[in-house]
Amino acid sequence: MLDLHGKRAVVFGVASEESIAWAVAKTLHAAGATISLGYQQRFKSRILQLQRQGEIPIEFCERCDVASPQEMESFFAGLPGPVDTLVHSIAYAPPETFAKSVSEISELEFITALTTSAYSLLPLSRLAIPRMARGGSIMTMSYLGGQRVVANYKLMGIAKAALEAVVRELAAEVGPAEVRVNAISAGPVKTLAASQIPGFSDMLRVYEAVTPMRRCITQTDVANLAAFLASDLSRNITAQTLFVDAGYSALAMAELPLTAQAQRPELAA
Ligand SMILES: NC(=O)c1ccc[n+]([C@@H]2O[C@H](COP(=O)([O-])OP(=O)(O)OC[C@H]3O[C@@H](n4cnc5c(N)ncnc54)[C@H](O)[C@@H]3O)[C@@H](O)[C@H]2O)c1
């Protein structure tokens, strides 16, 4: 059975109640884990509000911007006890890059997006792994745009491709120490980060219309997989990118649009 009692999880990437990381923290806690949070200073007031609401107890909560090696080090120095699960749910690309042609992306924009969204998994893991005395599970959040071209995803797609490669390389290295590393590739969910992507509501409409399950996913769907990955039930799953996307990633030309429109007039709207 899925049981996380006695496990300690460190979750990075809560910015609001809608954050995937918040759903993960709540689900891991519901399964028995003790939760610590690392947050970005600009979201401090929202984090304090979530703490005041007291939906789940948070053992340790401190700022931790992945652009700052000092903040990452002082976060882990202050963290009480060992770590069993590290959740990396962090991404950033300069908002203007979602509307820019990929060939126009500057070196600085590229470095910013890849450092924050892909590289950051490495220093966080480097700091967490020495505390993973009983083995451990590291997970990060990816998106289909890291494997295929998705409209308007652009630089973030390149960052997700790098992130998924980081997952494989890191998993190969730390596996002998009983540490597992995986990526969860989620379908689109309405969050602060997602609202940066032009046409995001259209994306939700398309998903709902064409996914095999004919629905969008929720933060809780992602959190349920995160709980499985944090548990010993997944002890031989590592180096993978696992999809929680109602089946969308399996599609190529699953329907002929004109035929589908004739059968379901709501698609023509
Ligand atoms: N929402 C979606 O549709 C979707 C789909 C697939 C994957 N994802 C991924 O899920 C993850 C979480 O995103 P979300 O949708 O929950 O949005 P969100 O805006 O709630 O979370 C993004 C988080 O990244 C953090 N972050 C950005 N730069 C940082 C930095 N320098 N240091 C520390 N933290 C930093 C922010 O503080 C925020 O908490 C991201 O990796 C995102 O790409 C989201």
mmCIF file with all atom_site columns, C-alpha atoms in Angstrom, residues 103-197:
data_model
loop_
_atom_site.group_PDB
_atom_site.id
_atom_site.type_symbol
_atom_site.label_atom_id
_atom_site.label_alt_id
_atom_site.label_comp_id
_atom_site.label_asym_id
_atom_site.label_entity_id
_atom_site.label_seq_id
_atom_site.pdbx_PDB_ins_code
_atom_site.Cartn_x
_atom_site.Cartn_y
_atom_site.Cartn_z
_atom_site.occupancy
_atom_site.B_iso_or_equiv
_atom_site.pdbx_formal_charge
_atom_site.auth_seq_id
_atom_site.auth_comp_id
_atom_site.auth_asym_id
_atom_site.auth_atom_id
_atom_site.pdbx_PDB_model_num
ATOM 1  C CA . SER A 1 103 ? 15.778 31.960 -33.821 1.00 0.00 ? 103 SER A CA 1
ATOM 2  C CA . GLU A 1 104 ? 15.503 35.402 -32.169 1.00 0.00 ? 104 GLU A CA 1
ATOM 3  C CA . ILE A 1 105 ? 16.064 34.122 -28.634 1.00 0.00 ? 105 ILE A CA 1
ATOM 4  C CA . SER A 1 106 ? 19.080 35.782 -27.022 1.00 0.00 ? 106 SER A CA 1
ATOM 5  C CA . GLU A 1 107 ? 21.911 33.995 -25.261 1.00 0.00 ? 107 GLU A CA 1
ATOM 6  C CA . LEU A 1 108 ? 20.878 35.567 -21.965 1.00 0.00 ? 108 LEU A CA 1
ATOM 7  C CA . GLU A 1 109 ? 17.240 34.446 -22.354 1.00 0.00 ? 109 GLU A CA 1
ATOM 8  C CA . PHE A 1 110 ? 18.458 30.935 -23.213 1.00 0.00 ? 110 PHE A CA 1
ATOM 9  C CA . ILE A 1 111 ? 20.806 30.777 -20.229 1.00 0.00 ? 111 ILE A CA 1
ATOM 10 C CA . THR A 1 112 ? 18.154 32.143 -17.853 1.00 0.00 ? 112 THR A CA 1
ATOM 11 C CA . ALA A 1 113 ? 15.513 29.619 -18.925 1.00 0.00 ? 113 ALA A CA 1
ATOM 12 C CA . LEU A 1 114 ? 17.817 26.601 -18.966 1.00 0.00 ? 114 LEU A CA 1
ATOM 13 C CA . THR A 1 115 ? 19.577 27.491 -15.723 1.00 0.00 ? 115 THR A CA 1
ATOM 14 C CA . THR A 1 116 ? 16.350 28.011 -13.793 1.00 0.00 ? 116 THR A CA 1
ATOM 15 C CA . SER A 1 117 ? 14.286 25.252 -15.364 1.00 0.00 ? 117 SER A CA 1
ATOM 16 C CA . ALA A 1 118 ? 16.835 22.466 -15.981 1.00 0.00 ? 118 ALA A CA 1
ATOM 17 C CA . TYR A 1 119 ? 20.223 23.101 -14.364 1.00 0.00 ? 119 TYR A CA 1
ATOM 18 C CA . SER A 1 120 ? 18.647 23.907 -10.975 1.00 0.00 ? 120 SER A CA 1
ATOM 19 C CA . LEU A 1 121 ? 17.728 20.238 -10.501 1.00 0.00 ? 121 LEU A CA 1
ATOM 20 C CA . LEU A 1 122 ? 21.460 19.488 -10.180 1.00 0.00 ? 122 LEU A CA 1
ATOM 21 C CA . PRO A 1 123 ? 22.471 21.815 -7.300  1.00 0.00 ? 123 PRO A CA 1
ATOM 22 C CA . LEU A 1 124 ? 19.260 20.973 -5.398  1.00 0.00 ? 124 LEU A CA 1
ATOM 23 C CA . SER A 1 125 ? 19.985 17.250 -5.831  1.00 0.00 ? 125 SER A CA 1
ATOM 24 C CA . ARG A 1 126 ? 23.650 17.757 -4.894  1.00 0.00 ? 126 ARG A CA 1
ATOM 25 C CA . LEU A 1 127 ? 22.545 19.310 -1.600  1.00 0.00 ? 127 LEU A CA 1
ATOM 26 C CA . ALA A 1 128 ? 19.739 16.806 -0.939  1.00 0.00 ? 128 ALA A CA 1
ATOM 27 C CA . ILE A 1 129 ? 21.484 13.516 -1.792  1.00 0.00 ? 129 ILE A CA 1
ATOM 28 C CA . PRO A 1 130 ? 23.940 13.518 1.175   1.00 0.00 ? 130 PRO A CA 1
ATOM 29 C CA . ARG A 1 131 ? 20.817 13.679 3.395   1.00 0.00 ? 131 ARG A CA 1
ATOM 30 C CA . MET A 1 132 ? 19.206 10.710 1.633   1.00 0.00 ? 132 MET A CA 1
ATOM 31 C CA . ALA A 1 133 ? 20.709 8.083  3.925   1.00 0.00 ? 133 ALA A CA 1
ATOM 32 C CA . ARG A 1 134 ? 17.904 5.579  3.263   1.00 0.00 ? 134 ARG A CA 1
ATOM 33 C CA . GLY A 1 135 ? 17.857 6.011  -0.508  1.00 0.00 ? 135 GLY A CA 1
ATOM 34 C CA . GLY A 1 136 ? 15.502 8.550  -1.932  1.00 0.00 ? 136 GLY A CA 1
ATOM 35 C CA . SER A 1 137 ? 13.287 9.775  -4.710  1.00 0.00 ? 137 SER A CA 1
ATOM 36 C CA . ILE A 1 138 ? 13.900 12.922 -6.730  1.00 0.00 ? 138 ILE A CA 1
ATOM 37 C CA . MET A 1 139 ? 11.238 14.172 -9.123  1.00 0.00 ? 139 MET A CA 1
ATOM 38 C CA . THR A 1 140 ? 10.740 17.118 -11.438 1.00 0.00 ? 140 THR A CA 1
ATOM 39 C CA . MET A 1 141 ? 7.943  18.461 -13.637 1.00 0.00 ? 141 MET A CA 1
ATOM 40 C CA . SER A 1 142 ? 8.189  18.381 -17.421 1.00 0.00 ? 142 SER A CA 1
ATOM 41 C CA . TYR A 1 143 ? 5.878  18.923 -20.363 1.00 0.00 ? 143 TYR A CA 1
ATOM 42 C CA . LEU A 1 144 ? 5.353  17.343 -23.793 1.00 0.00 ? 144 LEU A CA 1
ATOM 43 C CA . GLY A 1 145 ? 6.945  20.468 -25.324 1.00 0.00 ? 145 GLY A CA 1
ATOM 44 C CA . GLY A 1 146 ? 10.289 18.949 -24.281 1.00 0.00 ? 146 GLY A CA 1
ATOM 45 C CA . GLN A 1 147 ? 9.782  16.131 -26.795 1.00 0.00 ? 147 GLN A CA 1
ATOM 46 C CA . ARG A 1 148 ? 7.574  17.651 -29.520 1.00 0.00 ? 148 ARG A CA 1
ATOM 47 C CA . VAL A 1 149 ? 6.824  21.084 -30.905 1.00 0.00 ? 149 VAL A CA 1
ATOM 48 C CA . VAL A 1 150 ? 3.912  22.628 -28.996 1.00 0.00 ? 150 VAL A CA 1
ATOM 49 C CA . ALA A 1 151 ? 2.544  25.976 -30.174 1.00 0.00 ? 151 ALA A CA 1
ATOM 50 C CA . ASN A 1 152 ? 3.969  28.939 -28.236 1.00 0.00 ? 152 ASN A CA 1
ATOM 51 C CA . TYR A 1 153 ? 6.078  26.813 -25.859 1.00 0.00 ? 153 TYR A CA 1
ATOM 52 C CA . LYS A 1 154 ? 9.340  27.604 -27.697 1.00 0.00 ? 154 LYS A CA 1
ATOM 53 C CA . LEU A 1 155 ? 12.311 28.221 -25.358 1.00 0.00 ? 155 LEU A CA 1
ATOM 54 C CA . MET A 1 156 ? 10.592 26.368 -22.525 1.00 0.00 ? 156 MET A CA 1
ATOM 55 C CA . GLY A 1 157 ? 10.399 23.297 -24.803 1.00 0.00 ? 157 GLY A CA 1
ATOM 56 C CA . ILE A 1 158 ? 14.187 23.432 -25.172 1.00 0.00 ? 158 ILE A CA 1
ATOM 57 C CA . ALA A 1 159 ? 14.518 23.775 -21.382 1.00 0.00 ? 159 ALA A CA 1
ATOM 58 C CA . LYS A 1 160 ? 12.237 20.764 -20.778 1.00 0.00 ? 160 LYS A CA 1
ATOM 59 C CA . ALA A 1 161 ? 14.277 18.667 -23.255 1.00 0.00 ? 161 ALA A CA 1
ATOM 60 C CA . ALA A 1 162 ? 17.391 19.548 -21.240 1.00 0.00 ? 162 ALA A CA 1
ATOM 61 C CA . LEU A 1 163 ? 15.575 18.797 -17.969 1.00 0.00 ? 163 LEU A CA 1
ATOM 62 C CA . GLU A 1 164 ? 14.551 15.321 -19.160 1.00 0.00 ? 164 GLU A CA 1
ATOM 63 C CA . ALA A 1 165 ? 18.165 14.641 -20.205 1.00 0.00 ? 165 ALA A CA 1
ATOM 64 C CA . VAL A 1 166 ? 19.360 15.823 -16.768 1.00 0.00 ? 166 VAL A CA 1
ATOM 65 C CA . VAL A 1 167 ? 16.914 13.331 -15.207 1.00 0.00 ? 167 VAL A CA 1
ATOM 66 C CA . ARG A 1 168 ? 18.357 10.421 -17.198 1.00 0.00 ? 168 ARG A CA 1
ATOM 67 C CA . GLU A 1 169 ? 22.013 11.320 -16.582 1.00 0.00 ? 169 GLU A CA 1
ATOM 68 C CA . LEU A 1 170 ? 21.492 11.992 -12.880 1.00 0.00 ? 170 LEU A CA 1
ATOM 69 C CA . ALA A 1 171 ? 19.461 8.808  -12.428 1.00 0.00 ? 171 ALA A CA 1
ATOM 70 C CA . ALA A 1 172 ? 22.259 6.747  -14.010 1.00 0.00 ? 172 ALA A CA 1
ATOM 71 C CA . GLU A 1 173 ? 24.778 8.301  -11.629 1.00 0.00 ? 173 GLU A CA 1
ATOM 72 C CA . VAL A 1 174 ? 22.888 8.118  -8.334  1.00 0.00 ? 174 VAL A CA 1
ATOM 73 C CA . GLY A 1 175 ? 21.076 4.797  -8.843  1.00 0.00 ? 175 GLY A CA 1
ATOM 74 C CA . PRO A 1 176 ? 23.869 2.763  -7.178  1.00 0.00 ? 176 PRO A CA 1
ATOM 75 C CA . ALA A 1 177 ? 23.267 4.872  -4.028  1.00 0.00 ? 177 ALA A CA 1
ATOM 76 C CA . GLU A 1 178 ? 19.578 3.776  -4.118  1.00 0.00 ? 178 GLU A CA 1
ATOM 77 C CA . VAL A 1 179 ? 18.409 7.228  -5.240  1.00 0.00 ? 179 VAL A CA 1
ATOM 78 C CA . ARG A 1 180 ? 15.837 7.426  -8.037  1.00 0.00 ? 180 ARG A CA 1
ATOM 79 C CA . VAL A 1 181 ? 15.228 10.366 -10.379 1.00 0.00 ? 181 VAL A CA 1
ATOM 80 C CA . ASN A 1 182 ? 12.149 10.806 -12.573 1.00 0.00 ? 182 ASN A CA 1
ATOM 81 C CA . ALA A 1 183 ? 10.223 13.467 -14.451 1.00 0.00 ? 183 ALA A CA 1
ATOM 82 C CA . ILE A 1 184 ? 6.452  13.798 -14.494 1.00 0.00 ? 184 ILE A CA 1
ATOM 83 C CA . SER A 1 185 ? 5.224  15.175 -17.798 1.00 0.00 ? 185 SER A CA 1
ATOM 84 C CA . ALA A 1 186 ? 1.888  16.799 -17.015 1.00 0.00 ? 186 ALA A CA 1
ATOM 85 C CA . GLY A 1 187 ? -0.823 17.912 -19.404 1.00 0.00 ? 187 GLY A CA 1
ATOM 86 C CA . PRO A 1 188 ? -1.757 21.608 -19.239 1.00 0.00 ? 188 PRO A CA 1
ATOM 87 C CA . VAL A 1 189 ? -3.116 22.860 -15.903 1.00 0.00 ? 189 VAL A CA 1
ATOM 88 C CA . LYS A 1 190 ? -4.131 26.434 -15.111 1.00 0.00 ? 190 LYS A CA 1
ATOM 89 C CA . THR A 1 191 ? -1.410 27.925 -12.859 1.00 0.00 ? 191 THR A CA 1
ATOM 90 C CA . LEU A 1 192 ? 0.592  31.165 -12.637 1.00 0.00 ? 192 LEU A CA 1
ATOM 91 C CA . ALA A 1 193 ? 3.374  29.769 -14.841 1.00 0.00 ? 193 ALA A CA 1
ATOM 92 C CA . ALA A 1 194 ? 0.895  28.453 -17.426 1.00 0.00 ? 194 ALA A CA 1
ATOM 93 C CA . SER A 1 195 ? -0.792 31.848 -17.712 1.00 0.00 ? 195 SER A CA 1
ATOM 94 C CA . GLN A 1 196 ? 2.443  33.169 -19.325 1.00 0.00 ? 196 GLN A CA 1
ATOM 95 C CA . ILE A 1 197 ? 1.860  30.973 -22.390 1.00 0.00 ? 197 ILE A CA 1
#
